[in-house]
PDB file of C-alpha atoms (C1' of nucleotides) in Angstrom:
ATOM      1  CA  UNK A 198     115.571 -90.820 -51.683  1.00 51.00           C
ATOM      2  CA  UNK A 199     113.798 -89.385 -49.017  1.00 53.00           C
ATOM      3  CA  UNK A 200     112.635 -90.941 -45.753  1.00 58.00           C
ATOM      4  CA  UNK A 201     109.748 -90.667 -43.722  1.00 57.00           C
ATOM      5  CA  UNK A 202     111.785 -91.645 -41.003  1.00 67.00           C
ATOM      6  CA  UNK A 203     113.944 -88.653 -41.177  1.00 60.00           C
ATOM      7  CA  UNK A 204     110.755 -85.993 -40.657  1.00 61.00           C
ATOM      8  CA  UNK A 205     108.019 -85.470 -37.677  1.00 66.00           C
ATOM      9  CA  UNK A 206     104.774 -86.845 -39.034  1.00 69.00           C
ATOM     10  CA  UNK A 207     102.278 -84.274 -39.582  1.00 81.00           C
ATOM     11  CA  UNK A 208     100.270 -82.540 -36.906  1.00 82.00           C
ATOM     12  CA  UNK A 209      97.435 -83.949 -39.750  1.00 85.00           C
ATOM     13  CA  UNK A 210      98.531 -87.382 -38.980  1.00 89.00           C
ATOM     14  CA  UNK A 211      99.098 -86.571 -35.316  1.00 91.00           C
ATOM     15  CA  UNK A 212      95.406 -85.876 -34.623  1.00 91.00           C
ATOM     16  CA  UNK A 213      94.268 -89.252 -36.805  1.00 93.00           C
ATOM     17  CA  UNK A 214      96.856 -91.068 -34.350  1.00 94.00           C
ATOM     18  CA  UNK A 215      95.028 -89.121 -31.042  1.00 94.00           C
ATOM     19  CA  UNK A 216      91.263 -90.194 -32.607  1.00 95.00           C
ATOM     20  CA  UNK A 217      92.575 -93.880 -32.907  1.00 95.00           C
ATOM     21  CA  UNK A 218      93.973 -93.766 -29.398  1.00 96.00           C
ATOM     22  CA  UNK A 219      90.488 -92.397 -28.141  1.00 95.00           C
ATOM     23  CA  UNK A 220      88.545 -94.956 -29.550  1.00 96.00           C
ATOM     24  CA  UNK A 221      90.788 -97.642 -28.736  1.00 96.00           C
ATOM     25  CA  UNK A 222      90.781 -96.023 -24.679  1.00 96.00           C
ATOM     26  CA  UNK A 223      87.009 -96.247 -24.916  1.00 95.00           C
ATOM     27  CA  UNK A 224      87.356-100.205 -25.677  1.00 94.00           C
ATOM     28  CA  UNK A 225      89.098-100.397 -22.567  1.00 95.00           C
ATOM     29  CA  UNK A 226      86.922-101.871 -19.360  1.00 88.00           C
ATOM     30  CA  UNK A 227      89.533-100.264 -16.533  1.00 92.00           C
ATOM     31  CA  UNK A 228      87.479-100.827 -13.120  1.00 94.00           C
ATOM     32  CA  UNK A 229      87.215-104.946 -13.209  1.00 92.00           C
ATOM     33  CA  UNK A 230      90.144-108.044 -14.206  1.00 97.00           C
ATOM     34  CA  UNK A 231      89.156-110.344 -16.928  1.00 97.00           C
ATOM     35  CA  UNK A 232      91.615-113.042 -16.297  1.00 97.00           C
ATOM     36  CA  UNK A 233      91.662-116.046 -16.645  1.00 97.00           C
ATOM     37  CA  UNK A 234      93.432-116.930 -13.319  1.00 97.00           C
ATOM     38  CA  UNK A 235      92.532-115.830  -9.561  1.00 97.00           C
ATOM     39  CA  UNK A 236      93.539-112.004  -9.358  1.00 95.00           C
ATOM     40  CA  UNK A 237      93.682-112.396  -5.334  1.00 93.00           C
ATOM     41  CA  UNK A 238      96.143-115.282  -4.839  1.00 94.00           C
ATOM     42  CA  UNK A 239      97.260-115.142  -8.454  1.00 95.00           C
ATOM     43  CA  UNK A 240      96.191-119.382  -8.466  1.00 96.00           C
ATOM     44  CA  UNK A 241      96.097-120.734 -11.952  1.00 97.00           C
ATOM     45  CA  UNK A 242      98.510-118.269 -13.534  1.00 98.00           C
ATOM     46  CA  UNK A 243     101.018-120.757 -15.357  1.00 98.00           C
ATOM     47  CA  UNK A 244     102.700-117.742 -17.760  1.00 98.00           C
ATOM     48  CA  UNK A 245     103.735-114.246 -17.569  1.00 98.00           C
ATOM     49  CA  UNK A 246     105.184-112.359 -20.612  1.00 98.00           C
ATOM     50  CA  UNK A 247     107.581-109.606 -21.199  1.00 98.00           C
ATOM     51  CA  UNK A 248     108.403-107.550 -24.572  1.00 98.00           C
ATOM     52  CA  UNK A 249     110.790-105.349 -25.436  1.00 97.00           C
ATOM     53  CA  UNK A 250     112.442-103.943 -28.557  1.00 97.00           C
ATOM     54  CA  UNK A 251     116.219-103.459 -28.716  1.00 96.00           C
ATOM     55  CA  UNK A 252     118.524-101.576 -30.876  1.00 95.00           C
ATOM     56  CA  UNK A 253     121.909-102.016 -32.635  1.00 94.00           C
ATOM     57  CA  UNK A 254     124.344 -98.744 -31.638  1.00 90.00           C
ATOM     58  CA  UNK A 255     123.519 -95.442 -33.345  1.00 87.00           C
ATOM     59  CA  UNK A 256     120.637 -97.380 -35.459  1.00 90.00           C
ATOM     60  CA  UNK A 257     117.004 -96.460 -34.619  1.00 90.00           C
ATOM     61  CA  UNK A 258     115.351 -97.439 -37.552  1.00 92.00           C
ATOM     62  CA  UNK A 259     116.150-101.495 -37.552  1.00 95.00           C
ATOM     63  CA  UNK A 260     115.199-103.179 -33.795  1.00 96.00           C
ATOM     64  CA  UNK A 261     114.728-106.198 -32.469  1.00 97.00           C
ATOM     65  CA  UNK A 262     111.737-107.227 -31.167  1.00 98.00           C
ATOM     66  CA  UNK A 263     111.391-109.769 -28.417  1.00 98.00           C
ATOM     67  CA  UNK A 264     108.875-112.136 -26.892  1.00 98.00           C
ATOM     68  CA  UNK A 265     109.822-113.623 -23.310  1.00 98.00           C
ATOM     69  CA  UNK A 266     107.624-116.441 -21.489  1.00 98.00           C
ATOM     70  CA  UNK A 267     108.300-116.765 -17.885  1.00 98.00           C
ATOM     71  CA  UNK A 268     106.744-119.138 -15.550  1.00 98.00           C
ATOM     72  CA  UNK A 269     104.548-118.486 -12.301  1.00 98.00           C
ATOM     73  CA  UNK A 270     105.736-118.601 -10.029  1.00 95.00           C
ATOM     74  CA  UNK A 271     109.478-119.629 -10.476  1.00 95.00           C
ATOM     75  CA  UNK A 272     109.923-116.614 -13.036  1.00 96.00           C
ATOM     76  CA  UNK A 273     112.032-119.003 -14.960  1.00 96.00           C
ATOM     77  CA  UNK A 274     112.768-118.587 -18.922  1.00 97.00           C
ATOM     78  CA  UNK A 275     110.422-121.101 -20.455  1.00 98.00           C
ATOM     79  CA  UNK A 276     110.626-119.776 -24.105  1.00 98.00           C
ATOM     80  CA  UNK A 277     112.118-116.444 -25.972  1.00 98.00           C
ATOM     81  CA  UNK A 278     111.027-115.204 -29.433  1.00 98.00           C
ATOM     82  CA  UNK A 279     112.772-112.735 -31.805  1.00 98.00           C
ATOM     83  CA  UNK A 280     111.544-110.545 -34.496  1.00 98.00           C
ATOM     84  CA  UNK A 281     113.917-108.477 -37.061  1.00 97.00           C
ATOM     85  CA  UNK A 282     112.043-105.317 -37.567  1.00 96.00           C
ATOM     86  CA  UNK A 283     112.577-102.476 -39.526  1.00 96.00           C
ATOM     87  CA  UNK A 284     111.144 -99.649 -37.942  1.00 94.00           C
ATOM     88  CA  UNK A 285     109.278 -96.884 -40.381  1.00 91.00           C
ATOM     89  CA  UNK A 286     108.326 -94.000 -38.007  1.00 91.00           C
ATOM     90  CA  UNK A 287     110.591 -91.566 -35.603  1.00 90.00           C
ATOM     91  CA  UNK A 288     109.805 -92.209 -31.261  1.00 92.00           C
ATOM     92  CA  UNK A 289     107.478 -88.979 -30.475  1.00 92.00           C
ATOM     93  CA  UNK A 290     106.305 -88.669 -27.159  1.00 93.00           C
ATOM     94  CA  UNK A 291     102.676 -90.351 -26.820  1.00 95.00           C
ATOM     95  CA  UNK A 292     102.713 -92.047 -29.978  1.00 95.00           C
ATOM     96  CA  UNK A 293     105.316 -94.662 -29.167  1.00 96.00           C
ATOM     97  CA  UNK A 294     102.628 -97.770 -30.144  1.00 97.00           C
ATOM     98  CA  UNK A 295     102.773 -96.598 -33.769  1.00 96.00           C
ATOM     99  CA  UNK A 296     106.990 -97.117 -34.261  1.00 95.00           C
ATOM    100  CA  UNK A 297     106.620-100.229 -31.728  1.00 97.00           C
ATOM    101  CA  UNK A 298     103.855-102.455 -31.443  1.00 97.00           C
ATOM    102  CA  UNK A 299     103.270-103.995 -34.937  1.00 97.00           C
ATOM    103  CA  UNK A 300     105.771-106.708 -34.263  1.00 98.00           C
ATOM    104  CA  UNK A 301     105.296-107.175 -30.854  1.00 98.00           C
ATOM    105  CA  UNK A 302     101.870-108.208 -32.268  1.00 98.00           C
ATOM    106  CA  UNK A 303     103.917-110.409 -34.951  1.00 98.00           C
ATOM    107  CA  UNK A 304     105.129-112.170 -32.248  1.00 98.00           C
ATOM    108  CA  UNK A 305     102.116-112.435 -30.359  1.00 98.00           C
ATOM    109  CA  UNK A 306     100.443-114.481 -33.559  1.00 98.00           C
ATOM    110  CA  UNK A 307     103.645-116.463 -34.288  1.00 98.00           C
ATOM    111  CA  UNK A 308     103.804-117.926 -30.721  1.00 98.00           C
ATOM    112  CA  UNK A 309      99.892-118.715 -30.830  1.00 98.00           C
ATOM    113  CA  UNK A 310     101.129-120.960 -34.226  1.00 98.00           C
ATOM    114  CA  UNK A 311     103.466-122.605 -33.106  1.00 98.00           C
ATOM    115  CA  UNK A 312     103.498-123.495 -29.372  1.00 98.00           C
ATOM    116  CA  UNK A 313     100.326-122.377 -28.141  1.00 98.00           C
ATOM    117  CA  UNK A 314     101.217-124.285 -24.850  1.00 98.00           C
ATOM    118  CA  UNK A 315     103.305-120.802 -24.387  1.00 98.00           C
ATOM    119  CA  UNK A 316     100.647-118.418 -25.280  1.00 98.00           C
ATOM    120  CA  UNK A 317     100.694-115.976 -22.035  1.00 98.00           C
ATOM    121  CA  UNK A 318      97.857-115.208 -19.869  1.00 98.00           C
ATOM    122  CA  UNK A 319      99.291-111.536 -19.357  1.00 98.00           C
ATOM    123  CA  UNK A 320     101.835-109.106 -20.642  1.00 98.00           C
ATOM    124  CA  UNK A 321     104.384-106.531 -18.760  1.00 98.00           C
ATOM    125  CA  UNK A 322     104.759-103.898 -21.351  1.00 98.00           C
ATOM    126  CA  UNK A 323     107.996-101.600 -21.491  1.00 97.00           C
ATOM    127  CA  UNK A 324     106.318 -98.532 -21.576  1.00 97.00           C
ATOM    128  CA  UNK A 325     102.921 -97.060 -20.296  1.00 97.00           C
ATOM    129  CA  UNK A 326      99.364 -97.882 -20.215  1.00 98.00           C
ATOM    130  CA  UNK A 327      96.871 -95.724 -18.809  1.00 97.00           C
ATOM    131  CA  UNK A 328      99.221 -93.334 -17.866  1.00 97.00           C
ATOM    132  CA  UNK A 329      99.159 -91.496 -20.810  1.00 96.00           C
ATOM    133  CA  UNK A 330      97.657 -88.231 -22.652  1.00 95.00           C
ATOM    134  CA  UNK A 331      94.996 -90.252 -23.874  1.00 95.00           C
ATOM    135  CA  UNK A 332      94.993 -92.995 -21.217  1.00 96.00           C
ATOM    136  CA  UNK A 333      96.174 -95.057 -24.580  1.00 97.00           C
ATOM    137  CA  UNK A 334      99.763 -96.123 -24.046  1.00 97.00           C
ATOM    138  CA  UNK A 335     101.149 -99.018 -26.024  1.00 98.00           C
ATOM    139  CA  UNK A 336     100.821-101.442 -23.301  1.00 98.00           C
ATOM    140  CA  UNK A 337      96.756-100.757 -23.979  1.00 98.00           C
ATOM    141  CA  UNK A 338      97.525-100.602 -27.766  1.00 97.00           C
ATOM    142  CA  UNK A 339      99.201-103.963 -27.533  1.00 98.00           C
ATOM    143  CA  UNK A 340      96.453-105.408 -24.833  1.00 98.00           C
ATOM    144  CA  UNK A 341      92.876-104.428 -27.073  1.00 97.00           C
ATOM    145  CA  UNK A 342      94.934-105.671 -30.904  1.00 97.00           C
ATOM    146  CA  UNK A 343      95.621-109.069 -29.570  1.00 98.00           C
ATOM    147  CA  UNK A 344      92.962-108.911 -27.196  1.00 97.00           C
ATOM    148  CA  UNK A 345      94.929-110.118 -23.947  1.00 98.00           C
ATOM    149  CA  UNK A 346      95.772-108.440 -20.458  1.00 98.00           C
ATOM    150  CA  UNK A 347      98.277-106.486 -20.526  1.00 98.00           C
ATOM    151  CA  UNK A 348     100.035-104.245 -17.779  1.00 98.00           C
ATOM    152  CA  UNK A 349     102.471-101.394 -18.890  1.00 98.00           C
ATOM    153  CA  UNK A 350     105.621-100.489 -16.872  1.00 97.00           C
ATOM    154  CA  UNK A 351     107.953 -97.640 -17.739  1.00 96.00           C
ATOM    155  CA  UNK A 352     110.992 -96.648 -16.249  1.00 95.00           C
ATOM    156  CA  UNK A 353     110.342 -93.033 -16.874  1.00 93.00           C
ATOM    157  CA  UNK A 354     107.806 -90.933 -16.122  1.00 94.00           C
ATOM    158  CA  UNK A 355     105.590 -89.050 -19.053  1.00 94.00           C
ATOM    159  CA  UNK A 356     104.378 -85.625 -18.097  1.00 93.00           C
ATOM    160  CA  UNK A 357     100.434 -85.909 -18.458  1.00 92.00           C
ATOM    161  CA  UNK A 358      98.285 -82.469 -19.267  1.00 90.00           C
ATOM    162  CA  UNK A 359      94.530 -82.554 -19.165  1.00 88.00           C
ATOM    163  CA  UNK A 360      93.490 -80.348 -22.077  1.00 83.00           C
ATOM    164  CA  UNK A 361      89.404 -79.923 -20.418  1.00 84.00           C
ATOM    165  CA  UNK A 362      90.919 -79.210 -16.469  1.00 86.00           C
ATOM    166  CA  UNK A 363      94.206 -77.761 -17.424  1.00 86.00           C
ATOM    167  CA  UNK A 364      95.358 -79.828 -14.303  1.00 90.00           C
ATOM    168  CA  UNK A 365      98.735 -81.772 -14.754  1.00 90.00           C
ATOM    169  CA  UNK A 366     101.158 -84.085 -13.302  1.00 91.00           C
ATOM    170  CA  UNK A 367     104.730 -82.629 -13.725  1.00 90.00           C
ATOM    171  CA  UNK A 368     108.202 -84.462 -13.358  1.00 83.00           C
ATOM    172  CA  UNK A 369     108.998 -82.559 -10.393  1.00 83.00           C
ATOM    173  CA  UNK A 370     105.989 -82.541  -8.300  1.00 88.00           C
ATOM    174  CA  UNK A 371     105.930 -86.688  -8.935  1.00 86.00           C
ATOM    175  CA  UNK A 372     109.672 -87.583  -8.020  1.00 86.00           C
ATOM    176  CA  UNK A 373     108.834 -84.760  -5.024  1.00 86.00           C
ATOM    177  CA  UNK A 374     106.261 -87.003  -3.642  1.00 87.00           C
ATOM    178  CA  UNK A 375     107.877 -90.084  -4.342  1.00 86.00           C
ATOM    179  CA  UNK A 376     111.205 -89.016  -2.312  1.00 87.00           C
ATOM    180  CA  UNK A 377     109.093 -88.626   0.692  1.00 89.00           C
ATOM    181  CA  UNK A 378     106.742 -91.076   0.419  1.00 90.00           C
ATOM    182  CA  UNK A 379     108.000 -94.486  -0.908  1.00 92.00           C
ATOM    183  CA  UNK A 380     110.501 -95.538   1.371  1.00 91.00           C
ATOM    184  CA  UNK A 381     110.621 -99.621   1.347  1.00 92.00           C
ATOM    185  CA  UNK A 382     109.410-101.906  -0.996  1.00 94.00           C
ATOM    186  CA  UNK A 383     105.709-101.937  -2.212  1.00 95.00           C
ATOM    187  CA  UNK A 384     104.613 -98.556  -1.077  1.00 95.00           C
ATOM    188  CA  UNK A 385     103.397 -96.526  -4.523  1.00 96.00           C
ATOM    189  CA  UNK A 386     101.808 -93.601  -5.048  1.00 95.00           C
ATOM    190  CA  UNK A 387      98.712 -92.905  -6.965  1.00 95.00           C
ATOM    191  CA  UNK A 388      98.903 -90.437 -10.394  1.00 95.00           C
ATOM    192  CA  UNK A 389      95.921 -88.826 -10.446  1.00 94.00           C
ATOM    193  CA  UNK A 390      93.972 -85.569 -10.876  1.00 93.00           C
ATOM    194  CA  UNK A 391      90.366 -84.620  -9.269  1.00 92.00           C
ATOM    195  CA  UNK A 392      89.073 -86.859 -13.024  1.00 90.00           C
ATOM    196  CA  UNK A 393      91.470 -89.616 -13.772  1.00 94.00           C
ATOM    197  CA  UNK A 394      93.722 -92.044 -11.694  1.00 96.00           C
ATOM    198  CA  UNK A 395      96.005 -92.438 -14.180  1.00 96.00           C
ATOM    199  CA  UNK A 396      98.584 -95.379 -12.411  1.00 97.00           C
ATOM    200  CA  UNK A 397     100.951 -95.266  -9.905  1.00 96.00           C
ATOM    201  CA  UNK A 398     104.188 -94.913  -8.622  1.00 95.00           C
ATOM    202  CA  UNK A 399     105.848 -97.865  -7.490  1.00 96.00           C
ATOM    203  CA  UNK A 400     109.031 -98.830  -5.251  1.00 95.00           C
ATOM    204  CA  UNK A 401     109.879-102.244  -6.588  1.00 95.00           C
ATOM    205  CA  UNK A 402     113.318-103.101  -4.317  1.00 94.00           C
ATOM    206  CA  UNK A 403     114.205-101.681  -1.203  1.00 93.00           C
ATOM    207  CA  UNK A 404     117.741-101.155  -2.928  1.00 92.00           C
ATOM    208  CA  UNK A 405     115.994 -98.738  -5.674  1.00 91.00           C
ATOM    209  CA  UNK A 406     114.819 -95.661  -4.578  1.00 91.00           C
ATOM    210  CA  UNK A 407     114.000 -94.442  -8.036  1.00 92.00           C
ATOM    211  CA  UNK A 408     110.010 -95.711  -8.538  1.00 94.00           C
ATOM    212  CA  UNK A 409     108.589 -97.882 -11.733  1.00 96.00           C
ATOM    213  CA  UNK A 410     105.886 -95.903 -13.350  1.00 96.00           C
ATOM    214  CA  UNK A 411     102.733 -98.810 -13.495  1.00 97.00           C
ATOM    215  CA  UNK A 412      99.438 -98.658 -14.928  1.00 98.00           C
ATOM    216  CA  UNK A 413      96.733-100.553 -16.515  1.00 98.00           C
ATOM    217  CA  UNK A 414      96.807-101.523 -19.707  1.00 98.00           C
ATOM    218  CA  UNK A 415      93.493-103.950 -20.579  1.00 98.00           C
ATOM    219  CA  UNK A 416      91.410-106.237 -18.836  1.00 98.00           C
ATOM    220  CA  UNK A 417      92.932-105.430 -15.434  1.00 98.00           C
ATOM    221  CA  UNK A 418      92.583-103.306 -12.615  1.00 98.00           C
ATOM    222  CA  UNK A 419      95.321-101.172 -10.952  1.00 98.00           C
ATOM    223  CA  UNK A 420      95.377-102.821  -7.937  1.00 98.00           C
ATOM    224  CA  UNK A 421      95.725-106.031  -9.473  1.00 98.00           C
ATOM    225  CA  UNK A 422      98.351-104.391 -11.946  1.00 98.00           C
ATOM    226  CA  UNK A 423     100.340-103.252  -8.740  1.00 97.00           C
ATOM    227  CA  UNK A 424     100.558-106.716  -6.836  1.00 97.00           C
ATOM    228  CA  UNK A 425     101.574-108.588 -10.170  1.00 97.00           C
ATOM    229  CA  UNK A 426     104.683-106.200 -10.834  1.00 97.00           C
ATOM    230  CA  UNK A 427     105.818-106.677  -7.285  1.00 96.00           C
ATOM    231  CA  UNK A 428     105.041-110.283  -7.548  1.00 96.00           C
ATOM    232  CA  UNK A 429     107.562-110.355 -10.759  1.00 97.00           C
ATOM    233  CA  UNK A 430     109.973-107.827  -9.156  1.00 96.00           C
ATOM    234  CA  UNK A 431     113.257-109.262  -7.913  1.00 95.00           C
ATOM    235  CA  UNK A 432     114.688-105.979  -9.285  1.00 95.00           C
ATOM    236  CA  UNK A 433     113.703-102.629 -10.001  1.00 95.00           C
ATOM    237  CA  UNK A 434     112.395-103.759 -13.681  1.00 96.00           C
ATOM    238  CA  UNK A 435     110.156-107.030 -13.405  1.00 97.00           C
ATOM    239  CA  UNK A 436     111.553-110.131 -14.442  1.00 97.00           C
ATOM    240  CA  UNK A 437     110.064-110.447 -17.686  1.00 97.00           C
ATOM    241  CA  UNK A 438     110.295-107.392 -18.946  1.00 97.00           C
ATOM    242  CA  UNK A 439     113.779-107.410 -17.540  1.00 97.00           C
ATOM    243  CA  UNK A 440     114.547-110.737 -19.276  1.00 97.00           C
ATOM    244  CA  UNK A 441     113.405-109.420 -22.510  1.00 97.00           C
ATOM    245  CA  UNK A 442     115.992-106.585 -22.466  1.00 96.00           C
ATOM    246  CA  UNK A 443     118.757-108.071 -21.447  1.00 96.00           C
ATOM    247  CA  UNK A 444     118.209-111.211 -23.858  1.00 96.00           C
ATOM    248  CA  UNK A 445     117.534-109.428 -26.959  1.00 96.00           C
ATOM    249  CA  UNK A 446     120.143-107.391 -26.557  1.00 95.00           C
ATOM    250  CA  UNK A 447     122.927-110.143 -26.015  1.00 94.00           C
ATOM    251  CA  UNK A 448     121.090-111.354 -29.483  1.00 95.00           C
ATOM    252  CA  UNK A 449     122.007-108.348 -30.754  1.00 94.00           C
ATOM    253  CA  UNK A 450     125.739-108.319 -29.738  1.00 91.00           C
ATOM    254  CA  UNK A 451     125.885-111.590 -30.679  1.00 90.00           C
ATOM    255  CA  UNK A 452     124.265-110.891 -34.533  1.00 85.00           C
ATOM    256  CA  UNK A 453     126.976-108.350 -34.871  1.00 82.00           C
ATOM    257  CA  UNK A 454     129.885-110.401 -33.962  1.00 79.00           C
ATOM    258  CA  UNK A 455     128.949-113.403 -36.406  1.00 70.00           C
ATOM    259  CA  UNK A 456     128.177-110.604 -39.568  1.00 66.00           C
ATOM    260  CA  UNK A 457     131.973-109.653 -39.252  1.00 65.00           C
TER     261      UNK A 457
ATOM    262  C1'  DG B1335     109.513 -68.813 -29.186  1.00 50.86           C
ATOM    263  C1'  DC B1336     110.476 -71.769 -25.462  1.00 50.86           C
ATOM    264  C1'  DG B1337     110.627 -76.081 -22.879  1.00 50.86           C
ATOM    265  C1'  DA B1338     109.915 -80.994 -22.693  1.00 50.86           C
ATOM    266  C1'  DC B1339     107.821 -85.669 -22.947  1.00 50.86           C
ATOM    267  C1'  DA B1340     107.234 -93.660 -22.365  1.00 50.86           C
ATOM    268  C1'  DG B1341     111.009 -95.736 -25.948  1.00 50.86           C
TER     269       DG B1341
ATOM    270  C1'  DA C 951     116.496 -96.554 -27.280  1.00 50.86           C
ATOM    271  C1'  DT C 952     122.791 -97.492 -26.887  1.00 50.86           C
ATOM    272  C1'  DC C 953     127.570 -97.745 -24.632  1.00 50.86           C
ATOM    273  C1'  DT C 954     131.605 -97.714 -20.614  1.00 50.86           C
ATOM    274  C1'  DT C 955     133.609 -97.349 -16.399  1.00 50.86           C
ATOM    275  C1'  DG C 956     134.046 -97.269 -11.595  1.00 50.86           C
ATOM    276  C1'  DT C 957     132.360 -97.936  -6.871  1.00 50.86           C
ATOM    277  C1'  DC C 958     130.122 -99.995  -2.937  1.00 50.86           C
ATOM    278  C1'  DG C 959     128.495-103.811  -0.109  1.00 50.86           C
ATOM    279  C1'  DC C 960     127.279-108.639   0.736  1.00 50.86           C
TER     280       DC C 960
END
DNA sequence: GCGACAG
DNA sequence: ATCTTGTCGC
C-alpha cells in the first residue's frame, strides 16, 4: 500500500496549488478593514478566535484540530472545539493551507451550527498571511473559504523571493534588523521590498526579544492587524492562538492516557 | 548540486 | 509540528 503521504506532491500539482493561491490573493481587499466592530478603539468586538492543529509524538499524519473563542476584552476561554483529523498531504514550505486548513474550516461550520452566539468576529491564525510567496498564506486561505477576518501570526519567519524583482527578504538580514531595532514592546518592523509590504515584525513582550512574524490575512489592514495582536498579547504568542496550543495539546495527552 | 523555507 | 530538563527572576 502506498501513501501519498510518504512522497512530495508533484511540481505538476505544485503549480495548480500556486494558480489557486493567486486567484485566491487577488480576492483579497488588503488596504481597508471590513469588520464588523470599530478598528480604532476595537468597541463592539465581543469574540476573538484562535486555531491551531496539534500532533501526537512522532505522528504527522493524524492532528488535532482546534477552535478557541476568547472574549474582548477579558481574553477569557468562552468555548473550545476539537476536530480528529487525519491529515493526507506532507508540510512543504508555502503550501501549508493544503495539509491544514480543511478542518479548521470544519470547525468553523460546526460552531456556526451549533452555538452561533460563539461564531468569532476575527481569527489569529498560526501561521502566515500575506507574508508569503504568493501573499496567500493559510491565515488568507482560511479568511476568503469561510469568508471572515482573519490575521495570521507565525512564530517563524518564511524566506520570501520575488520571482519578477529578484529582490528578497532573507532570515538573516530580518532577525539583523530586528536585534537593533525592536527593543520594548510594540515596536515592529515592516517586511517589505520597493513592490510589496508583505507584514511585519513584531515585539509582543518586553521579556521576548525574539519578534512574532504578523500579517494580514482578509478583510483587514496591517495596521489594524498589528494593534489587535498586541491587544491579545500577554505573551510572546497571543492569547488565543496561545490557548489553542496549549489546550489541544493537553487533549492530546489526555486521549493517550485514557486509550491505554 | 546545494541550501533552505510558516507548520 | 513533538518532547525534557534546567535556570533565572519576581
Amino acid at each position: 500500500m502506498v501513501s501519498t503521504f510518504d512522497h512530495d506532491p508533484s511540481a505538476a500539482q505544485r503549480e495548480l496549488w500556486k494558480n489557486e493561491q493567486i486567484a485566491l490573493s487577488a480576492r483579497i481587499s488588503w488596504h481597508d478593514d471590513h469588520l464588523d466592530f470599530d478598528s480604532e478603539t476595537l468597541e463592539g468586538l465581543k469574540y476573538v478566535a484562535g486555531v491551531d492543529l496539534s500532533f501526537p509524538e512522532n505522528d504527522f499524519e493524524h492532528a488535532l484540530a482546534c477552535l478557541s473563542i476568547l472574549s474582548w476584552p477579558n481574553l477569557e476561554v468562552v468555548h473550545t472545539s476539537y476536530l480528529k483529523t487525519e491529515l493526507h498531504l506532507p508540510y512543504i514550505a508555502g503550501f501549508l493551507a493544503f495539509r491544514e486548513v480543511d478542518p479548521l474550516l470544519k470547525l468553523l461550520n460546526q460552531l456556526k451550527q451549533e452555538h452561533p452566539e460563539y461564531y468569532p468576529q476575527i481569527i489569529l491564525v498560526d501561521g502566515n498571511g500575506r507574508l508569503h510567496p504568493r501573499t496567500c498564506g493559510i491565515a488568507c486561505h482560511l479568511g476568503v473559504l469561510a469568508n471572515i477576518p482573519t490575521i495570521g501570526v507565525a512564530k517563524n519567519f518564511l524566506v520570501i523571493k520575488e520571482q519578477d524583482s529578484g529582490e528578497e527578504l532573507t532570515m538573516s538580514h530580518v532577525k539583523q534588523e530586528c536585534r537593533t531595532e525592536l527593543l520594548k514592546r510594540g515596536d515592529y518592523h515592516l517586511l517589505q521590498t520597493k513592490q510589496t509590504i508583505y507584514g511585519a515584525a513584531l515585539r509582543s513582550t518586553n521579556e521576548a526579544p525574539n519578534p512574532i512574524y504578523v500579517s494580514q490575512g482578509h478583510r483587514v489592514s496591517l495596521a489594524t492587524a498589528i494593534k489587535m495582536v498586541l491587544a491579545c498579547c500577554h505573551y510572546r504568542i497571543p492569547e488565543p492562538i496561545r490557548r489553542a496550543d496549549l489546550d489541544s495539546r493537553a487533549y492530546i495527552r489526555q486521549l493517550q492516557q485514557h486509550h491505554q
